[in-house]
Amino acid sequence: MIGRIPTLLAAGLVAGGALAPAGAQNCGLSPPQQSYIQRALAPSFASIAGLGGTTQDFGPCATMASVPVTPFPFPFTYFGQAETILRIQKNGFLHFTTFAGFPTTGNSTIPTATAPNDLVAPFWDVLVPAAGTGGVFHRTDGAAPNRIFTAEWKDMMILSGATPCFDNGSRLNFQAKLFEADGSVEFHYGPFNPGTVAASISATIGLENNAGAIGVDVTGFGALNAAFPATDLRFFPGAVSSVVQTYTVSTPPPSFSTIAGAPGATQVFFPPSGGTCFDDEAVSLGLTFPFSFWGEPKPAVQFSMNGIVAFDFSLGMPGAGNPNPAFPAPGTPNDWAAAWHDDLVADDPGATTGGWFLTSGPVGNRVLTMEWVNLSIFDPVTGVACTDTGDRINCQLEFHEAGNTVVCKYGTQLVGAGPNSATVAVENKFGTAAVDGTGNGTNNSSFPATDIVFTPCVPIGLVIPFGNGCPGSLGAPPSIGSSGGAPVIGNATFALTMSGGPPSSPANGLIIGASGSQWLVFNLPMSMGILGFPAACSLFASADIFSPPLFTTPGGAASLTLPIPNLPILIGGSAFAQFFSLTPVLAITNGAEVRIG
């Protein structure tokens, strides 16, 4: 049996099949924090509207913001906090606070400290129930301690038009479910029709704690979800260590080649016309290929005249970010990349002045290039955009499909009256982390002599613990860890370890599986109460194989060496593991995902 374990660890992986980008480093892990483990579920939407015992909270064309659910349906803990207040918001979310909001309250990214907080958002947007059939409903099913609370938004419309109930053809049907037994949350999605306002759908999907400091962004699209997720979703409470994204910086030889006037390139921020120059402009660009930034997929980006692009869409006509602020910082803009972030204007009359963008390359190696052409520094002395300082800025920023790299390239720079004081960097969406491409902060005055390449760290070669163990007859739950180096191919000494187990006991084992979301017909995590064990114990790994009995030390530790074959196809794959002990009551560790690097 023991000889099969390394084989399963290799063959049972969901192979990534791709090598890490050259120059990339492994990402780190955050300390565990009380959050939620996200799992996909097969679609199973079933409307509660019209069922006996269902309460209608909002009828067709309702404009009020929210209603309280009284009495509170059952004891429920959310992000580790016992909740006593529940409100259902018309705009596609429920929350555990007294904040009532308004019909026009727009959605925001998750997490954010701005109210509303403490929320469960299956599809938060500005909504109104359709005439005739629309409404918001809730009901509680089952008996203690296994009750289920369901909130349903039926035939909702995206608010548009001159009247609140203007019918634009949009119809959205979705639910949020709260489970008393284990504190989990589910989102279920039914019929979805964007109608004639598809471009106006911009929803938030996720969970957020009461301080707005911790959240689960389901898709990584923030407040820009335009469609339902492809599956239903389950969120299981547990301690979660998240991958800490970052970038490495490299400086290859310069390779700038202008796209201005090239076939397929589009010009924006046009040159001055009739004595009028242009300042503080931006355009939204849809990404036509998969691209991740700070580890999250991005559907679109805002391309600003000011030498910066932002995924939080906080730039543009208001001139946000001028002058370029210190970084990282929580104030807008966030979620940005900057080739030369300064206060720039288009006042050169040349035909190609302004901005250009072009998507090029074959599938798998596509590149979005954004170029700033002959832009000038805004004159801080006169304060007039059309006062030409004599500067000419020509540079590019590229997003690469292969490896999700960000590349800054530099053409000609004419230094005039200035002052030049630019930023070359990338910052995450929270404004809590940034990587400086030059080390000069906001004080770059002359172009780098090389390209600047930001390569994302790779979230592999990691052991990622998640979930909560249960103590059995021990004083506290045992925990899972690792030793012998990172889980990378060719590592013959990699081992999984247990600490806090029963002292000097032979009654221990290790479960290894290829899945952390499904075992046989069961969704994971799964309460072990189904198998006759304590209901507070959860199975986090598919039980594809069990180790032989493992002996603990007098200190309650155990270890099992799992050599990893030197097979490149395993890179990026994952296996899931969990230790258990008979104490004599079952004790079980938290789970761990082993991502092979």
Coordinates of C-alpha atoms in Angstrom, one line a residue:
M1 CA 0.0 0.0 0.0
I2 CA 2.7 2.5 0.9
G3 CA 4.4 2.1 -2.4
R4 CA 1.3 3.3 -4.2
I5 CA 1.2 6.6 -2.4
P6 CA 3.8 8.5 -4.4
T7 CA 2.2 7.0 -7.6
L8 CA -1.2 8.4 -6.6
L9 CA 0.3 11.7 -5.7
A10 CA 1.7 11.9 -9.2
A11 CA -1.0 10.2 -11.3
G12 CA -3.9 11.5 -9.3
L13 CA -3.0 15.1 -9.9
V14 CA -4.9 17.5 -12.1
A15 CA -1.8 18.2 -14.2
G16 CA -1.1 21.8 -15.1
G17 CA 0.9 20.8 -18.2
A18 CA 2.8 24.2 -18.3
L19 CA 6.1 25.3 -17.0
A20 CA 6.5 28.4 -14.9
P21 CA 7.5 31.6 -16.9
A22 CA 11.2 32.2 -17.1
G23 CA 12.3 34.5 -14.2
A24 CA 9.2 33.7 -12.1
Q25 CA 9.5 33.0 -8.4
N26 CA 7.1 31.0 -6.3
C27 CA 4.4 32.9 -4.5
G28 CA 4.1 33.0 -0.7
L29 CA 1.3 32.2 1.6
S30 CA -0.6 34.5 4.0
P31 CA -1.2 33.5 7.7
P32 CA -4.5 31.6 8.0
Q33 CA -7.6 33.7 8.5
Q34 CA -11.2 32.9 9.1
S35 CA -12.8 33.0 5.7
Y36 CA -14.5 30.6 3.2
I37 CA -13.5 27.8 0.9
Q38 CA -15.2 28.1 -2.5
R39 CA -16.5 25.1 -4.4
A40 CA -18.5 24.7 -7.6
L41 CA -21.8 22.8 -7.5
A42 CA -23.8 21.3 -10.3
P43 CA -26.7 23.7 -11.2
S44 CA -29.8 22.9 -9.1
F45 CA -31.8 26.1 -9.1
A46 CA -35.5 25.5 -7.9
S47 CA -37.7 28.5 -7.4
I48 CA -39.3 29.0 -3.9
A49 CA -41.8 31.5 -5.3
G50 CA -45.4 30.3 -4.8
L51 CA -44.5 27.6 -2.3
G52 CA -46.4 27.3 1.0
G53 CA -44.5 29.1 3.7
T54 CA -42.6 31.4 1.3
T55 CA -42.7 35.1 2.3
Q56 CA -42.7 37.8 -0.5
D57 CA -40.5 40.7 0.5
F58 CA -40.8 42.8 -2.6
G59 CA -43.4 42.7 -5.3
P60 CA -43.3 43.7 -9.0
C61 CA -41.7 47.2 -9.6
A62 CA -40.9 47.6 -5.9
T63 CA -38.5 50.5 -5.2
M64 CA -37.8 50.3 -1.5
A65 CA -34.3 49.2 -0.6
S66 CA -34.4 46.4 2.0
V67 CA -36.5 44.6 4.5
P68 CA -35.5 42.9 7.8
V69 CA -36.1 39.2 8.3
T70 CA -37.7 38.7 11.7
P71 CA -37.3 36.7 13.6
F72 CA -33.7 35.8 12.7
P73 CA -34.1 32.3 11.1
F74 CA -31.6 30.3 13.3
P75 CA -28.2 30.6 15.0
F76 CA -25.7 31.5 12.3
T77 CA -22.0 32.3 12.4
Y78 CA -20.5 34.4 9.6
F79 CA -16.8 35.1 9.3
G80 CA -16.5 33.8 12.8
Q81 CA -19.1 36.2 14.2
A82 CA -22.5 35.2 15.7
E83 CA -25.2 37.1 13.7
T84 CA -28.5 38.4 15.1
I85 CA -29.7 40.8 12.3
L86 CA -30.6 39.9 8.7
R87 CA -31.8 42.1 5.9
I88 CA -32.7 41.3 2.4
Q89 CA -31.7 43.9 -0.2
K90 CA -33.6 44.4 -3.4
N91 CA -30.3 44.9 -5.2
G92 CA -29.2 41.3 -5.1
F93 CA -27.6 40.7 -1.7
L94 CA -28.5 40.1 2.0
H95 CA -26.5 41.3 4.9
F96 CA -26.2 41.1 8.7
T97 CA -26.3 44.8 9.5
T98 CA -28.8 47.6 10.0
F99 CA -27.6 49.4 6.9
A100 CA -30.7 49.8 4.8
G101 CA -29.3 51.4 1.6
F102 CA -31.3 52.9 -1.2
P103 CA -32.7 51.7 -4.5
T104 CA -29.9 53.3 -6.5
T105 CA -27.1 52.1 -4.3
G106 CA -24.4 50.9 -6.7
N107 CA -22.2 47.8 -6.1
S108 CA -18.6 48.0 -5.2
T109 CA -15.6 45.6 -5.2
I110 CA -15.2 43.1 -2.3
P111 CA -13.8 43.7 0.2
T112 CA -14.1 47.4 0.9
A113 CA -14.6 49.2 4.2
T114 CA -17.3 51.3 2.8
A115 CA -20.9 50.2 3.8
P116 CA -22.7 48.0 3.1
N117 CA -20.5 45.3 4.9
D118 CA -21.2 41.9 6.4
L119 CA -22.9 40.9 3.2
V120 CA -23.8 37.8 1.1
A121 CA -24.0 38.9 -2.6
P122 CA -25.0 36.3 -5.2
F123 CA -25.5 39.2 -7.8
W124 CA -25.3 42.7 -6.4
D125 CA -26.4 45.3 -9.0
V126 CA -29.1 48.0 -9.2
L127 CA -32.1 45.9 -9.7
V128 CA -35.9 46.1 -9.8
P129 CA -38.5 43.3 -9.9
A130 CA -40.1 43.0 -13.4
A131 CA -43.7 44.0 -13.8
G132 CA -46.1 41.1 -13.3
T133 CA -43.7 38.3 -12.4
G134 CA -40.8 39.9 -10.5
G135 CA -40.2 39.7 -6.8
V136 CA -37.9 38.9 -3.9
F137 CA -38.8 36.0 -1.5
H138 CA -37.5 34.1 1.4
R139 CA -38.3 30.9 3.4
T140 CA -36.8 28.6 6.0
D141 CA -36.9 24.8 5.5
G142 CA -36.0 21.9 7.7
A143 CA -35.8 21.4 11.5
A144 CA -33.1 22.4 14.0
P145 CA -30.1 21.9 13.8
N146 CA -30.4 21.4 10.0
R147 CA -32.5 24.4 8.8
I148 CA -31.8 26.1 5.5
F149 CA -32.7 29.7 4.8
T150 CA -33.3 30.7 1.2
A151 CA -33.6 34.2 -0.3
E152 CA -34.6 34.4 -4.0
W153 CA -34.5 37.2 -6.5
K154 CA -37.0 36.3 -9.2
D155 CA -37.3 37.9 -12.6
M156 CA -35.2 40.9 -11.6
M157 CA -34.3 43.6 -14.2
I158 CA -31.3 45.8 -14.4
L159 CA -32.6 49.3 -13.6
S160 CA -32.7 51.5 -16.7
G161 CA -35.0 53.9 -18.5
A162 CA -37.0 56.9 -17.3
T163 CA -39.2 55.0 -14.9
P164 CA -38.1 52.4 -12.2
C165 CA -40.1 49.6 -13.9
F166 CA -39.1 50.3 -17.5
D167 CA -39.0 46.9 -19.2
N168 CA -35.6 46.4 -21.0
G169 CA -36.1 42.7 -21.3
S170 CA -33.5 41.7 -18.7
R171 CA -34.6 38.8 -16.4
L172 CA -32.3 37.6 -13.6
N173 CA -33.1 34.7 -11.2
F174 CA -30.8 33.7 -8.4
Q175 CA -30.7 32.6 -4.7
A176 CA -28.6 32.7 -1.6
K177 CA -28.9 29.9 0.9
L178 CA -27.7 29.8 4.5
F179 CA -27.1 26.4 6.2
E180 CA -27.5 26.1 10.0
A181 CA -25.7 22.8 10.3
D182 CA -22.3 23.9 9.2
G183 CA -22.5 27.7 8.6
S184 CA -22.0 27.3 4.9
V185 CA -23.5 29.5 2.2
E186 CA -24.6 28.6 -1.3
F187 CA -25.4 30.6 -4.5
H188 CA -27.8 29.1 -7.0
Y189 CA -28.4 30.6 -10.4
G190 CA -31.5 30.2 -12.6
P191 CA -32.7 31.7 -15.9
F192 CA -30.6 34.7 -17.0
N193 CA -31.5 37.1 -19.9
P194 CA -29.5 40.4 -20.2
G195 CA -32.2 41.9 -22.4
T196 CA -31.2 45.1 -24.2
V197 CA -28.9 46.3 -21.3
A198 CA -26.1 43.7 -21.4
A199 CA -23.5 46.5 -21.5
S200 CA -25.0 47.9 -18.3
I201 CA -24.8 44.8 -16.2
S202 CA -21.9 45.2 -13.7
A203 CA -22.5 43.1 -10.7
T204 CA -20.5 42.1 -7.6
I205 CA -20.5 38.4 -6.6
G206 CA -19.1 37.3 -3.2
L207 CA -18.9 37.4 0.5
E208 CA -17.6 40.1 2.9
N209 CA -17.0 40.3 6.6
N210 CA -18.4 43.0 9.0
A211 CA -15.4 45.2 8.8
G212 CA -15.1 45.1 5.0
A213 CA -11.6 43.8 5.5
I214 CA -11.9 40.2 4.4
G215 CA -13.9 39.1 1.4
V216 CA -14.3 36.3 -1.2
D217 CA -14.5 37.7 -4.7
V218 CA -16.0 34.7 -6.6
T219 CA -14.8 35.5 -10.1
G220 CA -12.0 37.9 -9.7
F221 CA -14.0 40.4 -11.8
G222 CA -14.7 42.6 -8.8
A223 CA -17.7 44.8 -9.5
L224 CA -17.7 44.0 -13.3
N225 CA -19.6 40.7 -13.5
A226 CA -21.8 40.9 -16.6
A227 CA -23.1 37.3 -16.4
F228 CA -23.9 34.6 -13.9
P229 CA -21.2 32.1 -12.9
A230 CA -21.3 28.9 -15.0
T231 CA -22.1 26.8 -11.9
D232 CA -23.8 27.1 -8.6
L233 CA -21.4 27.8 -5.7
R234 CA -20.8 26.6 -2.1
F235 CA -18.8 28.5 0.5
F236 CA -17.6 26.4 3.5
P237 CA -16.3 28.3 6.6
G238 CA -12.8 27.6 7.6
A239 CA -9.3 29.0 8.2
V240 CA -7.8 29.8 4.8
S241 CA -4.2 30.6 3.9
S242 CA -4.3 32.5 0.6
V243 CA -1.6 32.8 -2.1
V244 CA 0.2 36.1 -1.8
Q245 CA 0.8 37.3 -5.3
T246 CA 3.8 39.4 -6.4
Y247 CA 6.0 40.1 -9.4
T248 CA 9.6 39.9 -10.2
V249 CA 11.3 42.5 -12.3
S250 CA 13.7 41.8 -15.2
T251 CA 15.4 44.2 -17.6
P252 CA 15.9 42.7 -21.1
P253 CA 17.4 44.8 -23.9
P254 CA 15.2 47.5 -25.3
S255 CA 12.7 46.4 -28.0
F256 CA 10.4 49.4 -28.6
S257 CA 8.7 49.5 -32.0
T258 CA 5.9 51.9 -32.5
I259 CA 2.4 50.7 -33.4
A260 CA 1.2 54.2 -34.4
G261 CA -0.4 53.8 -37.8
A262 CA 0.1 50.1 -37.9
P263 CA -2.6 47.9 -39.6
G264 CA -5.3 47.1 -37.0
A265 CA -4.1 49.7 -34.5
T266 CA -6.6 52.2 -33.1
Q267 CA -5.8 55.8 -32.2
V268 CA -7.2 57.5 -29.0
F269 CA -6.4 60.8 -27.2
F270 CA -6.2 62.5 -30.6
P271 CA -3.8 65.4 -31.3
P272 CA -5.0 69.0 -30.7
S273 CA -7.5 70.3 -33.2
G274 CA -8.4 74.0 -33.8
G275 CA -6.2 75.2 -31.0
T276 CA -7.8 72.8 -28.5
C277 CA -5.6 70.2 -26.7
F278 CA -6.6 67.2 -24.7
D279 CA -6.1 66.3 -21.1
D280 CA -7.2 63.6 -18.6
E281 CA -8.8 61.2 -21.1
A282 CA -9.3 57.4 -20.9
V283 CA -10.9 54.6 -22.8
S284 CA -12.1 51.2 -21.8
L285 CA -10.5 48.3 -23.6
G286 CA -12.0 44.8 -23.5
L287 CA -9.3 42.0 -23.2
T288 CA -9.9 39.6 -26.0
F289 CA -7.7 36.9 -24.5
P290 CA -7.4 35.4 -20.9
F291 CA -5.2 37.6 -18.8
S292 CA -4.6 37.6 -15.0
F293 CA -3.2 40.5 -13.0
W294 CA -2.1 39.9 -9.4
G295 CA -3.6 36.4 -9.8
E296 CA -7.1 37.5 -10.8
P297 CA -8.6 37.2 -14.3
K298 CA -9.4 40.6 -15.9
P299 CA -12.1 41.2 -18.6
A300 CA -11.3 44.8 -19.4
V301 CA -8.9 47.7 -18.5
Q302 CA -9.0 51.5 -18.5
F303 CA -6.3 53.0 -20.7
S304 CA -5.4 56.5 -19.5
M305 CA -3.6 59.3 -21.2
N306 CA -1.5 59.7 -18.0
G307 CA 0.8 56.8 -18.7
I308 CA -1.1 54.3 -16.6
V309 CA -3.8 51.6 -17.1
A310 CA -6.2 50.5 -14.3
F311 CA -8.5 47.6 -13.8
D312 CA -10.4 49.4 -11.1
F313 CA -11.7 52.0 -13.7
S314 CA -10.9 55.0 -11.3
L315 CA -9.1 57.0 -14.0
G316 CA -10.4 59.2 -16.8
M317 CA -12.0 62.6 -17.1
P318 CA -11.8 63.5 -13.3
G319 CA -8.0 63.2 -13.7
A320 CA -7.7 60.7 -10.8
G321 CA -4.1 60.0 -10.0
N322 CA -2.7 63.3 -11.0
P323 CA 0.0 63.9 -9.9
N324 CA 1.1 60.3 -9.6
P325 CA 0.6 59.2 -5.9
A326 CA 3.0 57.3 -3.7
F327 CA 2.4 53.5 -3.8
P328 CA 1.3 51.2 -2.5
A329 CA -1.6 53.1 -1.1
P330 CA -5.3 52.3 -0.6
G331 CA -6.5 55.5 -2.3
T332 CA -7.5 55.3 -6.0
P333 CA -6.2 54.4 -8.4
N334 CA -5.6 50.7 -7.5
D335 CA -5.2 47.6 -9.6
W336 CA -2.9 49.4 -12.0
A337 CA 0.1 49.1 -14.2
A338 CA 2.2 52.1 -15.2
A339 CA 4.8 52.5 -17.9
W340 CA 5.2 56.2 -17.2
H341 CA 2.6 57.5 -14.8
D342 CA 2.7 61.3 -14.8
D343 CA 0.3 64.2 -15.7
L344 CA 0.4 64.0 -19.4
V345 CA -1.4 66.0 -22.1
A346 CA -1.7 65.8 -25.9
D347 CA -0.6 69.2 -27.3
D348 CA 1.7 68.2 -30.1
P349 CA -0.1 68.7 -33.5
G350 CA 1.5 65.6 -35.1
A351 CA -0.9 63.3 -36.7
T352 CA 0.0 60.3 -34.6
T353 CA 0.0 62.1 -31.2
G354 CA -2.1 60.6 -28.5
G355 CA -2.6 57.0 -27.6
W356 CA -2.8 53.8 -29.7
F357 CA -3.7 50.2 -28.9
L358 CA -3.4 46.9 -30.8
T359 CA -4.0 43.2 -30.1
S360 CA -1.6 41.0 -32.0
G361 CA -0.2 37.5 -32.1
P362 CA -1.5 33.9 -32.3
V363 CA -3.8 32.3 -29.8
G364 CA -1.8 31.4 -26.7
N365 CA 0.7 34.2 -27.4
R366 CA -1.5 37.2 -27.9
V367 CA -0.4 40.7 -26.8
L368 CA -2.3 43.8 -26.1
T369 CA -0.1 46.8 -26.7
M370 CA -1.0 50.3 -25.5
E371 CA 1.2 53.2 -26.6
W372 CA 1.6 56.8 -25.6
V373 CA 2.9 59.0 -28.5
N374 CA 4.4 62.4 -28.3
L375 CA 2.7 63.3 -25.0
S376 CA 3.8 66.3 -23.0
I377 CA 4.1 67.0 -19.3
F378 CA 1.3 69.2 -18.0
D379 CA 2.7 72.7 -17.2
P380 CA 2.5 73.1 -13.5
V381 CA 3.5 76.8 -13.7
T382 CA 0.7 78.1 -16.0
G383 CA -1.7 75.4 -15.1
V384 CA -2.9 75.4 -18.7
A385 CA -2.9 72.1 -20.6
C386 CA -2.1 73.7 -23.9
T387 CA 1.1 75.3 -22.7
D388 CA 3.7 73.1 -24.5
T389 CA 6.5 72.2 -22.1
G390 CA 8.5 70.8 -25.0
D391 CA 8.5 67.2 -23.5
R392 CA 7.8 64.3 -25.8
I393 CA 6.9 61.0 -24.2
N394 CA 6.9 57.8 -26.3
C395 CA 6.4 54.5 -24.5
Q396 CA 4.4 51.3 -24.4
L397 CA 2.8 48.9 -22.0
E398 CA 2.0 45.4 -23.0
F399 CA -0.1 42.6 -21.5
H400 CA 1.1 39.1 -22.6
E401 CA -1.3 36.2 -22.7
A402 CA 1.6 33.8 -22.3
G403 CA 2.7 34.0 -18.7
N404 CA 0.5 37.0 -17.8
T405 CA 3.5 39.2 -18.0
V406 CA 3.4 43.1 -18.0
V407 CA 6.1 44.7 -20.2
C408 CA 7.0 48.4 -20.4
K409 CA 8.9 49.6 -23.4
Y410 CA 10.5 52.9 -24.1
G411 CA 11.0 54.9 -27.3
T412 CA 12.2 58.5 -27.6
Q413 CA 12.0 60.9 -24.8
L414 CA 12.5 64.7 -25.3
V415 CA 13.0 66.4 -22.0
G416 CA 11.6 69.9 -22.0
A417 CA 10.6 72.2 -19.2
G418 CA 9.1 69.3 -17.3
P419 CA 9.2 68.5 -14.5
N420 CA 9.4 64.8 -15.2
S421 CA 8.5 62.8 -12.1
A422 CA 6.9 59.5 -13.2
T423 CA 6.0 56.1 -11.8
V424 CA 7.0 52.7 -13.3
A425 CA 5.3 50.0 -11.3
V426 CA 2.3 47.7 -10.7
E427 CA -0.1 47.8 -7.8
N428 CA -2.7 45.3 -6.5
K429 CA -6.4 46.0 -6.2
F430 CA -6.3 46.7 -2.5
G431 CA -3.4 49.2 -2.7
T432 CA -1.6 47.0 -0.2
A433 CA 1.2 45.7 -2.4
A434 CA 3.1 47.1 -5.3
V435 CA 6.3 46.3 -7.3
D436 CA 8.5 49.2 -8.4
G437 CA 10.1 48.6 -11.8
T438 CA 13.0 51.0 -11.3
G439 CA 13.4 51.5 -7.5
N440 CA 12.9 55.3 -8.0
G441 CA 9.3 55.4 -6.7
T442 CA 7.4 58.4 -8.1
N443 CA 10.6 60.2 -9.1
N444 CA 11.6 58.8 -12.5
S445 CA 12.8 61.7 -14.7
S446 CA 14.4 59.8 -17.6
F447 CA 13.4 56.7 -19.4
P448 CA 14.9 53.3 -18.4
A449 CA 17.6 52.1 -20.8
T450 CA 16.0 48.7 -21.0
D451 CA 12.6 47.2 -21.2
I452 CA 11.0 46.5 -17.8
V453 CA 9.3 43.1 -17.5
F454 CA 7.0 42.3 -14.6
T455 CA 6.6 38.5 -14.3
P456 CA 4.0 37.2 -11.9
C457 CA 5.0 34.7 -9.2
V458 CA 3.7 31.2 -9.7
P459 CA 1.2 29.8 -7.2
I460 CA 2.8 26.3 -7.3
G461 CA 5.4 24.4 -5.3
L462 CA 3.2 25.2 -2.3
V463 CA 1.4 23.4 0.5
I464 CA -1.8 25.4 1.2
P465 CA -3.6 24.5 4.4
F466 CA -7.3 25.2 4.6
G467 CA -10.4 24.4 6.7
N468 CA -10.8 23.5 10.4
G469 CA -9.8 20.2 12.0
C470 CA -11.7 18.6 14.9
P471 CA -10.2 17.5 18.2
G472 CA -11.8 14.2 19.0
S473 CA -10.6 13.3 22.5
L474 CA -7.7 15.7 22.2
G475 CA -7.6 19.2 23.7
A476 CA -7.3 20.8 20.3
P477 CA -7.5 19.7 16.6
P478 CA -4.3 18.3 15.1
S479 CA -2.9 20.2 12.1
I480 CA -1.3 19.3 8.8
G481 CA 2.0 20.6 7.5
S482 CA 5.0 19.6 5.4
S483 CA 8.8 19.1 5.6
G484 CA 11.6 18.1 3.3
G485 CA 11.4 21.2 1.0
A486 CA 8.8 22.4 -1.4
P487 CA 6.6 20.0 -3.4
V488 CA 8.5 20.3 -6.7
I489 CA 9.2 17.7 -9.3
G490 CA 12.2 15.6 -8.5
N491 CA 12.1 16.2 -4.7
A492 CA 12.6 12.8 -3.1
T493 CA 12.4 14.1 0.5
F494 CA 9.0 15.9 0.4
A495 CA 6.8 14.8 3.3
L496 CA 3.4 15.6 4.8
T497 CA 3.4 16.0 8.5
M498 CA 0.9 16.0 11.4
S499 CA 1.4 17.8 14.7
G500 CA -0.8 17.9 17.8
G501 CA -1.9 14.3 17.4
P502 CA -2.2 11.6 20.1
P503 CA 1.1 10.8 21.8
S504 CA 2.8 7.5 20.9
S505 CA -0.2 6.1 19.0
P506 CA -0.4 3.7 16.1
A507 CA -4.0 4.7 15.3
N508 CA -3.3 7.4 12.7
G509 CA -3.4 7.6 8.9
L510 CA -3.3 9.9 5.9
I511 CA -5.9 10.4 3.2
I512 CA -4.7 11.5 -0.2
G513 CA -7.0 12.4 -3.1
A514 CA -7.1 13.9 -6.5
S515 CA -10.0 16.2 -5.6
G516 CA -10.8 18.7 -2.9
S517 CA -14.4 19.3 -4.2
Q518 CA -15.9 15.9 -4.9
W519 CA -15.7 12.3 -3.4
L520 CA -18.0 9.7 -4.9
V521 CA -21.4 11.4 -4.8
F522 CA -20.5 13.8 -2.0
N523 CA -19.5 17.4 -2.3
L524 CA -16.4 18.4 -0.4
P525 CA -16.0 19.6 2.3
M526 CA -18.3 17.1 3.8
S527 CA -19.5 16.5 7.4
M528 CA -18.2 13.2 8.7
G529 CA -21.5 12.8 10.5
I530 CA -22.8 11.1 7.3
L531 CA -20.3 8.3 8.1
G532 CA -21.2 8.0 11.8
F533 CA -18.4 10.2 13.0
P534 CA -18.8 13.5 14.9
A535 CA -20.6 16.0 12.7
A536 CA -18.1 18.7 13.5
C537 CA -15.4 16.8 11.7
S538 CA -15.1 17.6 8.0
L539 CA -13.6 15.6 5.1
F540 CA -11.6 17.9 2.8
A541 CA -9.9 15.4 0.5
S542 CA -11.4 12.7 -1.7
A543 CA -10.5 9.4 0.0
D544 CA -8.8 7.8 -3.0
I545 CA -6.2 6.1 -1.0
F546 CA -5.3 5.6 2.7
S547 CA -1.8 5.2 4.1
P548 CA -0.9 2.2 6.3
P549 CA -1.1 3.0 10.1
L550 CA 1.2 5.8 11.1
F551 CA 2.9 6.0 14.5
T552 CA 3.1 9.3 16.3
T553 CA 6.0 10.4 18.5
P554 CA 5.6 11.0 22.2
G555 CA 4.9 14.6 21.2
G556 CA 2.1 13.6 18.9
A557 CA 3.8 14.1 15.5
A558 CA 3.7 11.9 12.5
S559 CA 5.3 12.1 9.0
L560 CA 5.0 10.4 5.7
T561 CA 7.6 10.9 2.9
L562 CA 6.0 11.3 -0.6
P563 CA 8.7 11.5 -3.3
I564 CA 7.6 13.5 -6.3
P565 CA 8.6 12.1 -9.7
N566 CA 10.7 14.3 -12.0
L567 CA 7.9 14.7 -14.6
P568 CA 7.3 18.2 -16.0
I569 CA 3.7 17.4 -16.8
L570 CA 2.9 17.4 -13.1
I571 CA 3.8 21.1 -12.7
G572 CA 0.8 23.1 -11.8
G573 CA -1.2 20.0 -10.7
S574 CA -2.7 19.5 -7.2
A575 CA -3.4 16.7 -4.8
F576 CA -5.3 17.0 -1.5
A577 CA -4.5 15.5 1.8
Q578 CA -5.7 15.1 5.4
F579 CA -4.5 13.2 8.5
F580 CA -6.8 11.4 11.0
S581 CA -6.4 9.8 14.4
L582 CA -8.5 7.6 16.6
T583 CA -8.3 9.1 20.0
P584 CA -10.6 6.9 20.4
V585 CA -13.0 9.5 19.1
L586 CA -12.1 10.5 15.6
A587 CA -9.8 13.5 15.4
I588 CA -8.9 15.0 12.0
T589 CA -6.6 17.7 10.8
N590 CA -7.5 20.6 8.5
G591 CA -7.0 19.9 4.8
A592 CA -4.1 20.8 2.6
E593 CA -3.7 21.3 -1.2
V594 CA -0.3 20.3 -2.5
R595 CA 0.4 22.3 -5.7
I596 CA 3.3 20.8 -7.6
G597 CA 6.0 23.1 -8.9

